[in-house]
Short mmCIF file of C-alpha atoms in Angstrom, two decimals:
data_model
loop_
_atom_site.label_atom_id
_atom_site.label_comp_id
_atom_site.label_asym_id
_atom_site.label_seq_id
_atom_site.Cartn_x
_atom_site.Cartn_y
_atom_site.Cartn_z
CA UNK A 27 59.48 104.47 38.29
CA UNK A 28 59.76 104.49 42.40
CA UNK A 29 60.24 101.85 44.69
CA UNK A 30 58.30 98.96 43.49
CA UNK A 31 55.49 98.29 41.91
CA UNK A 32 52.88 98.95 44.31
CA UNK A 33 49.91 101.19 43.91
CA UNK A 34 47.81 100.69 46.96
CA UNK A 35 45.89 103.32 49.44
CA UNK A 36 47.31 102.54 53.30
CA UNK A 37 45.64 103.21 56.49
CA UNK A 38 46.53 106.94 57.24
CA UNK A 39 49.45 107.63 59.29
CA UNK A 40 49.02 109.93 62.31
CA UNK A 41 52.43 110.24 62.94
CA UNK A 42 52.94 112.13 59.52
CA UNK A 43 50.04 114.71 60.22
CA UNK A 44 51.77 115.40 64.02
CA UNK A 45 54.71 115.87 62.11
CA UNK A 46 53.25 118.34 59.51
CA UNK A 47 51.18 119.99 62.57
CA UNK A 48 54.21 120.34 64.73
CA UNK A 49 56.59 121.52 61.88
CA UNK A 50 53.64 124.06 60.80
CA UNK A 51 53.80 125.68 64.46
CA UNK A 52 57.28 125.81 63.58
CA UNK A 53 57.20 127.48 60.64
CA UNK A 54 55.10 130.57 62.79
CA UNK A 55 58.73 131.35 63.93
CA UNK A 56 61.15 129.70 61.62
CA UNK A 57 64.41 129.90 62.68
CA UNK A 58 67.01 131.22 60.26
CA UNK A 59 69.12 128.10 60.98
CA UNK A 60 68.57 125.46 58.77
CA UNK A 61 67.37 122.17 60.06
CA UNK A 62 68.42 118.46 58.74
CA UNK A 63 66.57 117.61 55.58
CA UNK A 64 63.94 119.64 55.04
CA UNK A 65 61.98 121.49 52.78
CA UNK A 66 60.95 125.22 53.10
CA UNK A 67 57.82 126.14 50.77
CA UNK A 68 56.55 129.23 50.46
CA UNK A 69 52.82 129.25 49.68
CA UNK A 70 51.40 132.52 47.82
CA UNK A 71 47.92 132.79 46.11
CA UNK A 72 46.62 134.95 43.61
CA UNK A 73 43.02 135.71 44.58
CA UNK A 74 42.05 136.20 47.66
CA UNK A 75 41.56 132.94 50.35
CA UNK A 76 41.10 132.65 54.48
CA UNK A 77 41.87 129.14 54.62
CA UNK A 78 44.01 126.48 52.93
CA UNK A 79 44.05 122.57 53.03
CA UNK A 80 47.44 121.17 52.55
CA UNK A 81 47.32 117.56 51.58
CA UNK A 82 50.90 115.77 51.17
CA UNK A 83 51.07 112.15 49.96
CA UNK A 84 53.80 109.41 48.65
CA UNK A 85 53.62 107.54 45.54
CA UNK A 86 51.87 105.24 47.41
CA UNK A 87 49.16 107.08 48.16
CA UNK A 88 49.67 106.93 51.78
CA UNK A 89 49.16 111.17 53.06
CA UNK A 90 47.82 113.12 55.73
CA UNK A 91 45.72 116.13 55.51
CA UNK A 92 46.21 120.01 57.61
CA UNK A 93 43.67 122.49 57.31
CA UNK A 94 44.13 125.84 58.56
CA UNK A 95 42.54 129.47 58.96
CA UNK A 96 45.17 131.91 57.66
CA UNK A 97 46.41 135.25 59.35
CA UNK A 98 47.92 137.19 57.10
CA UNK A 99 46.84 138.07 53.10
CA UNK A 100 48.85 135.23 51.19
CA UNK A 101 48.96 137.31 47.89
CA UNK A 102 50.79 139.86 49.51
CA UNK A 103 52.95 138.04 52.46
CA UNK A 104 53.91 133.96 51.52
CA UNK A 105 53.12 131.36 54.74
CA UNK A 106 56.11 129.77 55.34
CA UNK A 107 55.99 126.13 56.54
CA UNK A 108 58.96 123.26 56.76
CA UNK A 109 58.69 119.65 56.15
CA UNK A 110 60.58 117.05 57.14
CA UNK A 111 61.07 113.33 56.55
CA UNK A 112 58.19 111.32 58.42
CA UNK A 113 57.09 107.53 58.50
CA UNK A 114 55.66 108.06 55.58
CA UNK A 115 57.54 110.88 53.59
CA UNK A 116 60.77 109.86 52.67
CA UNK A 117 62.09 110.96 49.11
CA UNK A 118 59.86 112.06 46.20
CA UNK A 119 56.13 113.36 47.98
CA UNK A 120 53.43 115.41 46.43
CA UNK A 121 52.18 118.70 48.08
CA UNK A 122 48.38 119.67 47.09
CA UNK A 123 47.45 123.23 48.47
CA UNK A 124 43.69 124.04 48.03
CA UNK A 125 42.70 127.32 49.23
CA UNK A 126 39.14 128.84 50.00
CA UNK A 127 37.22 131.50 51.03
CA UNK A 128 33.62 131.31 52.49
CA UNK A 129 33.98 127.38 51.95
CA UNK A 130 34.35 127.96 48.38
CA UNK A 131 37.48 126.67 46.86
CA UNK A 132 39.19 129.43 44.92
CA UNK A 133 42.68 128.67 43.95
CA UNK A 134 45.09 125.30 44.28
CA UNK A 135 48.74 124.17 43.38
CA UNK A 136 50.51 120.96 43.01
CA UNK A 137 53.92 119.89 42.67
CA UNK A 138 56.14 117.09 43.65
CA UNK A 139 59.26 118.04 45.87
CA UNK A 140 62.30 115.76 46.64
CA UNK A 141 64.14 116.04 50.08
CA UNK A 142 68.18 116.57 49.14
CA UNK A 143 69.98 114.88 52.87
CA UNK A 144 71.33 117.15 55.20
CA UNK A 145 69.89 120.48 53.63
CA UNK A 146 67.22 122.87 53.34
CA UNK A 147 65.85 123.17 50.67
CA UNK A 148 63.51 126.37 48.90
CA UNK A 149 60.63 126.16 46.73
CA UNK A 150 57.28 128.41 46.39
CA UNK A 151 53.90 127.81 45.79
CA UNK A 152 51.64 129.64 43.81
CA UNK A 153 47.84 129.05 44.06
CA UNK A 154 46.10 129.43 41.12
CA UNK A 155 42.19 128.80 39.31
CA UNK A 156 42.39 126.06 37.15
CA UNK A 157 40.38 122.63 35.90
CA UNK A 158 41.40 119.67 38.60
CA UNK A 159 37.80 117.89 38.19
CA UNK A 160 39.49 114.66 39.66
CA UNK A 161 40.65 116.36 42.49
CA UNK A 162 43.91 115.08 42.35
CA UNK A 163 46.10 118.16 42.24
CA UNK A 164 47.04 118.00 38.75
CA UNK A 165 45.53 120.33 36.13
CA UNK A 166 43.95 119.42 33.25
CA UNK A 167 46.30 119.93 30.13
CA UNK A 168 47.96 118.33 27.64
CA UNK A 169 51.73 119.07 27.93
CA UNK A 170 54.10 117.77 31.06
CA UNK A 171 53.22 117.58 34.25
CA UNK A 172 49.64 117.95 33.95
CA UNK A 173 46.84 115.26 34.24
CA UNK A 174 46.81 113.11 31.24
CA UNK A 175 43.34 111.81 32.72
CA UNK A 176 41.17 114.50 34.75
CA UNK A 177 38.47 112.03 35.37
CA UNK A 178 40.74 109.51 37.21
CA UNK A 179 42.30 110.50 40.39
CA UNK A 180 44.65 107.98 40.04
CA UNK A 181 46.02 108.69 36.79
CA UNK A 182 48.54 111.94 37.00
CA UNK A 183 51.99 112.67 37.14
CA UNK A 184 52.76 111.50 40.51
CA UNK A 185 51.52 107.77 40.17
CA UNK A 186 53.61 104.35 39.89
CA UNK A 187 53.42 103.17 36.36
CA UNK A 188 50.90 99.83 36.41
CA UNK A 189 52.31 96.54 34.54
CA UNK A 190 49.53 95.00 32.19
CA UNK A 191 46.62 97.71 31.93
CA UNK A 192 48.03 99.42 28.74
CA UNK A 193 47.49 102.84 30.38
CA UNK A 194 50.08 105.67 31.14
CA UNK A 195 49.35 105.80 34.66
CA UNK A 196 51.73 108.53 35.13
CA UNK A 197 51.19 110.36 32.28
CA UNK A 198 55.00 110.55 30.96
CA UNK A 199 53.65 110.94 27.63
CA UNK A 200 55.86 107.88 27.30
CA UNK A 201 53.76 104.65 26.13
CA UNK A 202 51.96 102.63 28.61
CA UNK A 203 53.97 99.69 31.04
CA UNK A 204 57.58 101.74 30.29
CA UNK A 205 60.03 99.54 31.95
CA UNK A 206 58.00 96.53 33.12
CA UNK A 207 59.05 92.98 32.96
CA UNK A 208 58.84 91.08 29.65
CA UNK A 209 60.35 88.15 28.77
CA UNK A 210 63.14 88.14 25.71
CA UNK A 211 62.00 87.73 22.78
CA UNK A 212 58.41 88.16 23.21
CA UNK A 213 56.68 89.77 20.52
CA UNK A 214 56.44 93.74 20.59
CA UNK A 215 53.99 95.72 22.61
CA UNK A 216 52.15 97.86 20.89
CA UNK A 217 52.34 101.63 22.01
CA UNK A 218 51.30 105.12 21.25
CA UNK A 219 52.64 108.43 22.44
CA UNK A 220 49.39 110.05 22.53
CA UNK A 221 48.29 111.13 26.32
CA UNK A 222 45.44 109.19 27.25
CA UNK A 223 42.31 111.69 26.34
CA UNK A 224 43.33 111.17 22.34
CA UNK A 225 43.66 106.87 22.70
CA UNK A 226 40.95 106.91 20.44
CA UNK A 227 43.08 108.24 17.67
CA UNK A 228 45.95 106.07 18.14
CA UNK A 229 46.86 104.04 14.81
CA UNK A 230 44.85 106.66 12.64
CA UNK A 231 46.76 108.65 10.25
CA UNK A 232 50.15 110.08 11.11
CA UNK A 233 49.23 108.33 14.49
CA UNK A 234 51.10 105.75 13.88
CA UNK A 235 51.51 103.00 16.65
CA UNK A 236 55.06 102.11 17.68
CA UNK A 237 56.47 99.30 18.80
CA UNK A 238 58.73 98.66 22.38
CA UNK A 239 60.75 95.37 22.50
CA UNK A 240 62.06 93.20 25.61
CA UNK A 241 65.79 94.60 26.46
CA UNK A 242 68.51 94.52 28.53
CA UNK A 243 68.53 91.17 30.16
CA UNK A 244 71.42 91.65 32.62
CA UNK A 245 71.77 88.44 34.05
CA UNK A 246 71.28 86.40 31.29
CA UNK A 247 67.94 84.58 32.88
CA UNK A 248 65.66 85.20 29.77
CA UNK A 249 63.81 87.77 31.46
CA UNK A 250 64.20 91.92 31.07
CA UNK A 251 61.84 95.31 30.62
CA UNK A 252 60.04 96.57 28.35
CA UNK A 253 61.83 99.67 26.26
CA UNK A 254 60.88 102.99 27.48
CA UNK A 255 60.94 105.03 24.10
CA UNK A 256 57.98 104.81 22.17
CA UNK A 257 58.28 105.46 18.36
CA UNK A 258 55.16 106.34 17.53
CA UNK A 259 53.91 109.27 15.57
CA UNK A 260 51.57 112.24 16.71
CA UNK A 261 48.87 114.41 15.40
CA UNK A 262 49.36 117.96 13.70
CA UNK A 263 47.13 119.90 12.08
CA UNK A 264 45.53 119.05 8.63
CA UNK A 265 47.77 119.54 5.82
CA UNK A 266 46.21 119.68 2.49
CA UNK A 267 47.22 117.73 -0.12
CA UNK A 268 49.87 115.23 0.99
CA UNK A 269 47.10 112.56 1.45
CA UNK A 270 47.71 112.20 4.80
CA UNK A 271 45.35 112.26 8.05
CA UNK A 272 47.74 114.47 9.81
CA UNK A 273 44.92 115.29 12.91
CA UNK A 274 44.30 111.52 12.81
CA UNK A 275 40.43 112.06 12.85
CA UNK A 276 39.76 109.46 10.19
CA UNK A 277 39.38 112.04 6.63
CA UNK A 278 42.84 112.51 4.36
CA UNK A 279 43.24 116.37 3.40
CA UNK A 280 39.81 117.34 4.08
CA UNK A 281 39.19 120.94 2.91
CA UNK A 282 42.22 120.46 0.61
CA UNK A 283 41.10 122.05 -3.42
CA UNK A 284 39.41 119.78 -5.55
CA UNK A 285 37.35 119.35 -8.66
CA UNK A 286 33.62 119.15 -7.96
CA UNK A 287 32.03 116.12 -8.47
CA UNK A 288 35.65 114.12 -8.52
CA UNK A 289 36.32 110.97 -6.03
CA UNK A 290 38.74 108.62 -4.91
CA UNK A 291 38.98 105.93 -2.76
CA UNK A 292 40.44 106.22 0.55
CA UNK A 293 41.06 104.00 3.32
CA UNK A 294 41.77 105.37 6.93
CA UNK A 295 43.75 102.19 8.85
CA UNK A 296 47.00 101.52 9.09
CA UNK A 297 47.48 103.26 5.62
CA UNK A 298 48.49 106.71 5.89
CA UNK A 299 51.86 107.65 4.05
CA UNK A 300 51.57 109.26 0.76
CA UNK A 301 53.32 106.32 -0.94
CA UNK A 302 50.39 103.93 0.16
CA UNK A 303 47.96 105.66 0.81
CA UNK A 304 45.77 103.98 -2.40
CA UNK A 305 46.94 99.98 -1.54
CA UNK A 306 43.84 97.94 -1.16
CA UNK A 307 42.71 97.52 1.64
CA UNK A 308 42.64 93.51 2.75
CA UNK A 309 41.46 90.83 4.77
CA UNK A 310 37.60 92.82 6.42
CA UNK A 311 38.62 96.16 5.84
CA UNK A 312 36.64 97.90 2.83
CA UNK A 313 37.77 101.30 1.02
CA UNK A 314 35.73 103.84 1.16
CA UNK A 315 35.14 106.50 -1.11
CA UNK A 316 36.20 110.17 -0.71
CA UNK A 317 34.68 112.51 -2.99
CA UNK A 318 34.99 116.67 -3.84
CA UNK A 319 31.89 118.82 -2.27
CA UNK A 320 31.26 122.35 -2.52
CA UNK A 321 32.85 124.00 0.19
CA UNK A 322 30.98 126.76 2.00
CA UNK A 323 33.93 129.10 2.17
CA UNK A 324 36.98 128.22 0.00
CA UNK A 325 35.02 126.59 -3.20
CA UNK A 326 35.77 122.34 -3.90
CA UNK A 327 37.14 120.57 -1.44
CA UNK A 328 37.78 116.75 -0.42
CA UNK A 329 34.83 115.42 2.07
CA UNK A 330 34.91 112.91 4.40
CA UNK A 331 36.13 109.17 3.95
CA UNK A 332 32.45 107.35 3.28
CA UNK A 333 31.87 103.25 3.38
CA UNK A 334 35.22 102.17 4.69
CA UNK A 335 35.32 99.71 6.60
CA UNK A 336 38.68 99.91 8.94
CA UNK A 337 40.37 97.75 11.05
CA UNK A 338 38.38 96.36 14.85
CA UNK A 339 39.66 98.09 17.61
CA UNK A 340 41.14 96.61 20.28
CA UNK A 341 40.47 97.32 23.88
CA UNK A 342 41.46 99.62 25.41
CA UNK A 343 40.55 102.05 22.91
CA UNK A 344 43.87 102.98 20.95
CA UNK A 345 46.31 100.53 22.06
CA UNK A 346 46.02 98.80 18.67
CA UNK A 347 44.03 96.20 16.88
CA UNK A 348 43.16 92.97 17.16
CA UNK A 349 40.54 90.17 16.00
CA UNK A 350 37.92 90.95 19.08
CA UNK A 351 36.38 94.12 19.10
CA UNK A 352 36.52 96.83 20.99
CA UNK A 353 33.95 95.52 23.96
CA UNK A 354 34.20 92.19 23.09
CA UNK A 355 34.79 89.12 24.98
CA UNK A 356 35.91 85.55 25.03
CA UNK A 357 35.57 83.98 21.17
CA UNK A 358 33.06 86.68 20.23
CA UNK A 359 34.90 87.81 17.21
CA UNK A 360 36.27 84.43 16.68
CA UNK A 361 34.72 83.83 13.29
CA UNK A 362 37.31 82.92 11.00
CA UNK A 363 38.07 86.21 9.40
CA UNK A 364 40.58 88.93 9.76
CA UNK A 365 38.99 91.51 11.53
CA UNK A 366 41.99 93.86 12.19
CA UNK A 367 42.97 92.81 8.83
CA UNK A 368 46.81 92.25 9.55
CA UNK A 369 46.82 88.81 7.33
CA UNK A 370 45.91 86.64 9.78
CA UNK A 371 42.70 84.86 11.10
CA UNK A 372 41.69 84.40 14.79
CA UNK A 373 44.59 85.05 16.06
CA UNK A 374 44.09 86.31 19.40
CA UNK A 375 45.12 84.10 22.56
CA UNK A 376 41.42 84.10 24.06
CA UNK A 377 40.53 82.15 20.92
CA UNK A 378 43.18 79.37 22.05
CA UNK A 379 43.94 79.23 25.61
CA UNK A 380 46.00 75.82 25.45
CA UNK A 381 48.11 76.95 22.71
CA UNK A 382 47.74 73.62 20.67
CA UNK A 383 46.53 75.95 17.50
CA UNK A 384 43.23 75.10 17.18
CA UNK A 385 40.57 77.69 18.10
CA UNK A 386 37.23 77.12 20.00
CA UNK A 387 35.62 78.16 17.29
CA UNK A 388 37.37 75.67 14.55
CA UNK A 389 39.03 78.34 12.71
CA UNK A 390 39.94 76.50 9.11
CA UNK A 391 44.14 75.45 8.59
CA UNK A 392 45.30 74.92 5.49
CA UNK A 393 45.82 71.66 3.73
CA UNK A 394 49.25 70.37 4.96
CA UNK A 395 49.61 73.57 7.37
CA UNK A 396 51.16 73.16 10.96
CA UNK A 397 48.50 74.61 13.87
CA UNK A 398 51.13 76.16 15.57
CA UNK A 399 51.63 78.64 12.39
CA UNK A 400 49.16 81.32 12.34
CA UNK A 401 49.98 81.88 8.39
CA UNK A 402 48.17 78.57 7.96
CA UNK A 403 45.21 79.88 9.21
CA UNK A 404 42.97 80.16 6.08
CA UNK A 405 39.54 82.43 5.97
CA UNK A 406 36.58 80.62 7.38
CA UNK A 407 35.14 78.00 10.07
CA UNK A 408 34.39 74.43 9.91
CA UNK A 409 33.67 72.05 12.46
CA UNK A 410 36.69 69.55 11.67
CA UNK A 411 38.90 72.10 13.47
CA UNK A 412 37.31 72.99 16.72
CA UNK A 413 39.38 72.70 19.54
CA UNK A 414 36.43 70.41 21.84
CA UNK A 415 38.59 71.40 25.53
CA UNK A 416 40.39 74.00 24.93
CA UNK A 417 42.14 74.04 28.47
CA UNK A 418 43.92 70.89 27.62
CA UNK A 419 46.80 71.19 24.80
CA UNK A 420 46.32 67.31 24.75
CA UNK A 421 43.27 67.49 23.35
CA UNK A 422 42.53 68.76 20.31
CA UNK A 423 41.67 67.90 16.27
CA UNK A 424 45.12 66.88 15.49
CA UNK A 425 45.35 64.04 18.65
CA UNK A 426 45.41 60.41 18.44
CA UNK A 427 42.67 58.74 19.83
CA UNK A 428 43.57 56.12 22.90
CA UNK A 429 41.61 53.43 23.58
CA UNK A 430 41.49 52.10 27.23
CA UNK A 431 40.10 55.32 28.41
CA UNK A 432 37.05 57.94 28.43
CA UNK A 433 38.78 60.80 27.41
CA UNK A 434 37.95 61.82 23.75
CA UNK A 435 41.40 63.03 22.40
CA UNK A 436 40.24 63.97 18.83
CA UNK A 437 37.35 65.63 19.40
CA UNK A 438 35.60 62.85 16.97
CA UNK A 439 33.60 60.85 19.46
CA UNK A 440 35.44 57.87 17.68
CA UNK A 441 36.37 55.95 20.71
CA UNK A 442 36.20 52.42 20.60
CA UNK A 443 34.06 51.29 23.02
CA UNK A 444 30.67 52.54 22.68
CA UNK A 445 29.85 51.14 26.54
CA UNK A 446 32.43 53.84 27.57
CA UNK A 447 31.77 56.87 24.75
CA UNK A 448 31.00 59.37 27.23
CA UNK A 449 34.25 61.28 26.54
CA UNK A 450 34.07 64.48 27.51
CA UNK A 451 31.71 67.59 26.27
CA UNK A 452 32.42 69.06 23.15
CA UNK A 453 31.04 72.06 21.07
CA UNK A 454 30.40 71.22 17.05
CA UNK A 455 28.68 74.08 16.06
CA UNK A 456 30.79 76.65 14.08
CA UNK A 457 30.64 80.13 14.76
CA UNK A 458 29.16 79.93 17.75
CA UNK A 459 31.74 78.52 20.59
CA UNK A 460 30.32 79.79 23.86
CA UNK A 461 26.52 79.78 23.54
CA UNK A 462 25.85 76.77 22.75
CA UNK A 463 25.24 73.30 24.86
CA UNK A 464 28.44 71.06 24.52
CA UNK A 465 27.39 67.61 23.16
CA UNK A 466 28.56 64.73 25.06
CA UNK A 467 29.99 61.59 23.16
CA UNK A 468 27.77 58.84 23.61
CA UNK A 469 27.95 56.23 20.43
CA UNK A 470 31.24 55.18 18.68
CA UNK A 471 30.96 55.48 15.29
CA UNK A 472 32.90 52.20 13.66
CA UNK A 473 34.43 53.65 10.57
CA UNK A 474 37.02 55.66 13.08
CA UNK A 475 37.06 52.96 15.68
CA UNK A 476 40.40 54.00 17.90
CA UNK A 477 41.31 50.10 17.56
CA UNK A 478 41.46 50.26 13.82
CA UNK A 479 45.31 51.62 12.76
CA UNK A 480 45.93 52.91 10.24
CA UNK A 481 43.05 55.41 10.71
#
């Protein structure tokens, strides 16, 4: 990444489109001397165009625009044109070329040049028809240096990668938030290598998701950035037979031979290697069942996976799973069961914002079992375990009650003065933390009077 972290548009500046103007006057009769740092492009086009834009930008989206009526036949004879460093083109820029004819755009080009000090340099430009439907200069394409995202104009090979959104904002077909700042020891990021049109299929089949780790703390202050290398697998075609989903589009060897009339079960997860590609599915998830249909063409074959039910999405689409839902908000999904079916329940840090382990929505703990250990997390809800403020890592289910005060600590309402049991509001109603009314504390109940030790 360049020069920051900053992704922000800028007020234009004028003095880089006098610049541009004056140095395209000067490219009419280019001298054969060669200025101080600059670049020479050569623009050619193959159709036919009387007019070309020329848009050149920073990574920081600051750029100025020239439009021009050409002279000569650019598929025949290149226009010539220097740059030079301005206010606001220093190193790395972007050069768009559009060109038209009749007001119609006809061709483009894009690339991304980088002044060398104290020379000229030469590149050419060739314009071209191809898809750029986010008008960003990048083509629409799936291998390097195209747009990974045509539908997002800030999304393309020329962008500053964004900490936190989980999206390869500069489509390096590296996983999202390479080299941002983590914390050592933090638990692995989830990541895919897939470009961001094919998210969807990200932890399907030989999709795997991979896994990038907090490194290379140089000054020892607990603190470095996230790997860059993702080690995540990537689709193929369909390859009968080795019961895996090698296009990661949710069926195992579909159209591989069969016996009519035969099934199996199948299950589409995070199962996907031949050795387990029959384990059980746990927690939510549900095999389905995959049986042999007559094929129109080739006879028997393997159908689709029916009935499964695999593991809840987490949004964004493809960066993994998790106990929400793709769509999902606040404790939505917070239901005491193991939606992304990983072996643990409610999870997720929306369901407990304080961090004390108990979960808004009173996810059960074992008999015995710490909060703090998501293992002791057991399937299913109950009221005895709902965390009644959970902004405050004081209060909470597992908290002493203290008399002298109106705060209700347990979540009990068994404060010891009924003249002062206002407390504070409290949800105790399972499954359903956010919709309904909080109950406010307003009679002590004597059995867990807080001046009664041991309680």
């Amino acid at each position: 990444m360049m020069r920051g972290w900053r992704v922000q548009v800028k007020r234009r500046s004028r003095q880089a489109l006098v610049a541009v103007a004056s140095l395209w006057l000067l490219a009419q009769c280019k001298s054969d001397e060669p200025e101080v740092t600059e670049l020479l492009l050569q623009i050619l086009s193959e159709v036919q165009v009387s007019s070309i834009e020329i848009r050149v930008r920073n990574i920081e989206y600051d750029e100025d625009t020239l439009t021009t009526t050409l002279s000569r036949d650019i598929t025949l004879e290149p226009l010539e044109l220097l740059i030079r460093p301005s206010s606001i083109i220093q190193d790395d820029f972007l050069v768009h070329v559009r060109g038209f004819d009749g007001g119609t755009e006809q061709a483009a080009a894009a690339a991304v040049f980088t002044f060398v000090p104290n020379e000229r340099i030469t590149k050419q430009m060739v314009l071209h028809n191809y898809v750029d439907a986010d008008g960003d200069g990048f083509e629409a394409c799936n291998r390097a240096g195209c747009d990974c995202a045509d539908q997002n104009p800030r999304i393309n090979p020329f962008s500053e990668e964004l900490c936190g959104d989980r999206v390869d904002n500069n489509c390096s077909g590296r996983p999202a938030d390479e080299g941002c700042p983590c914390r050592i020891g933090d638990p692995p990021v989830p990541c895919t290598r897939l470009p961001e049109p094919l998210l969807s299929l990200a932890g399907i089949g030989a999709c795997t998701l991979g896994e990038l780790n907090c490194v290379n703390d140089t000054d020892g202050d607990g603190f470095g950035v996230l790997e860059t290398d993702c080690d995540s697998g990537t689709f193929s075609a369909e390859v009968p037979g080795n019961q895996i989903d090698d296009d990661c589009n949710g069926t195992v060897d579909e159209g591989s031979s069969c016996v009519t009339g035969a099934q199996r079960p199948c299950f589409l997860g995070r199962v996907n290697a031949e050795a387990t590609a029959l384990v059980p599915a746990s927690s939510e998830c549900v095999l389905g069942t995959q049986r042999c249909i007559d094929g129109p063409i080739d006879g028997p074959e393997w159908g689709p996976c029916e009935n499964e039910v695999p593991p809840t999405r987490d949004p964004p689409p493809g960066v993994g799973f998790s106990e929400r839902g793709l769509g999902t908000d606040g404790c939505d999904l917070c239901d005491g069961l193991d939606n992304d079916c990983d072996g643990l329940f409610d999870e997720e840090p929306d369901f407990d914002a304080d961090g004390d382990g108990y979960t808004l929505c009173g996810t059960e703990i074992r008999n015995g079992g710490n909060p703090q250990n998501p293992a002791d997390k057991v399937k299913g809800l109950s009221a005895d375990f709902i965390d009644c403020d959970d902004s405050d890592v004081t209060i909470n289910p597992g908290a002493v009650e203290r008399c002298g005060n109106t705060v209700n600590e347990d979540c009990r309402c068994d404060h010891g003065d009924p003249s002062t049991q206002i407390g504070r509001p409290y949800n105790n109603v399972v499954a359903d933390c956010n919709n309904s009314p909080p109950t406010n504390c307003t009679q002590a109940q004597s059995y867990l009077n807080c001046a009664l030790f041991p309680r």
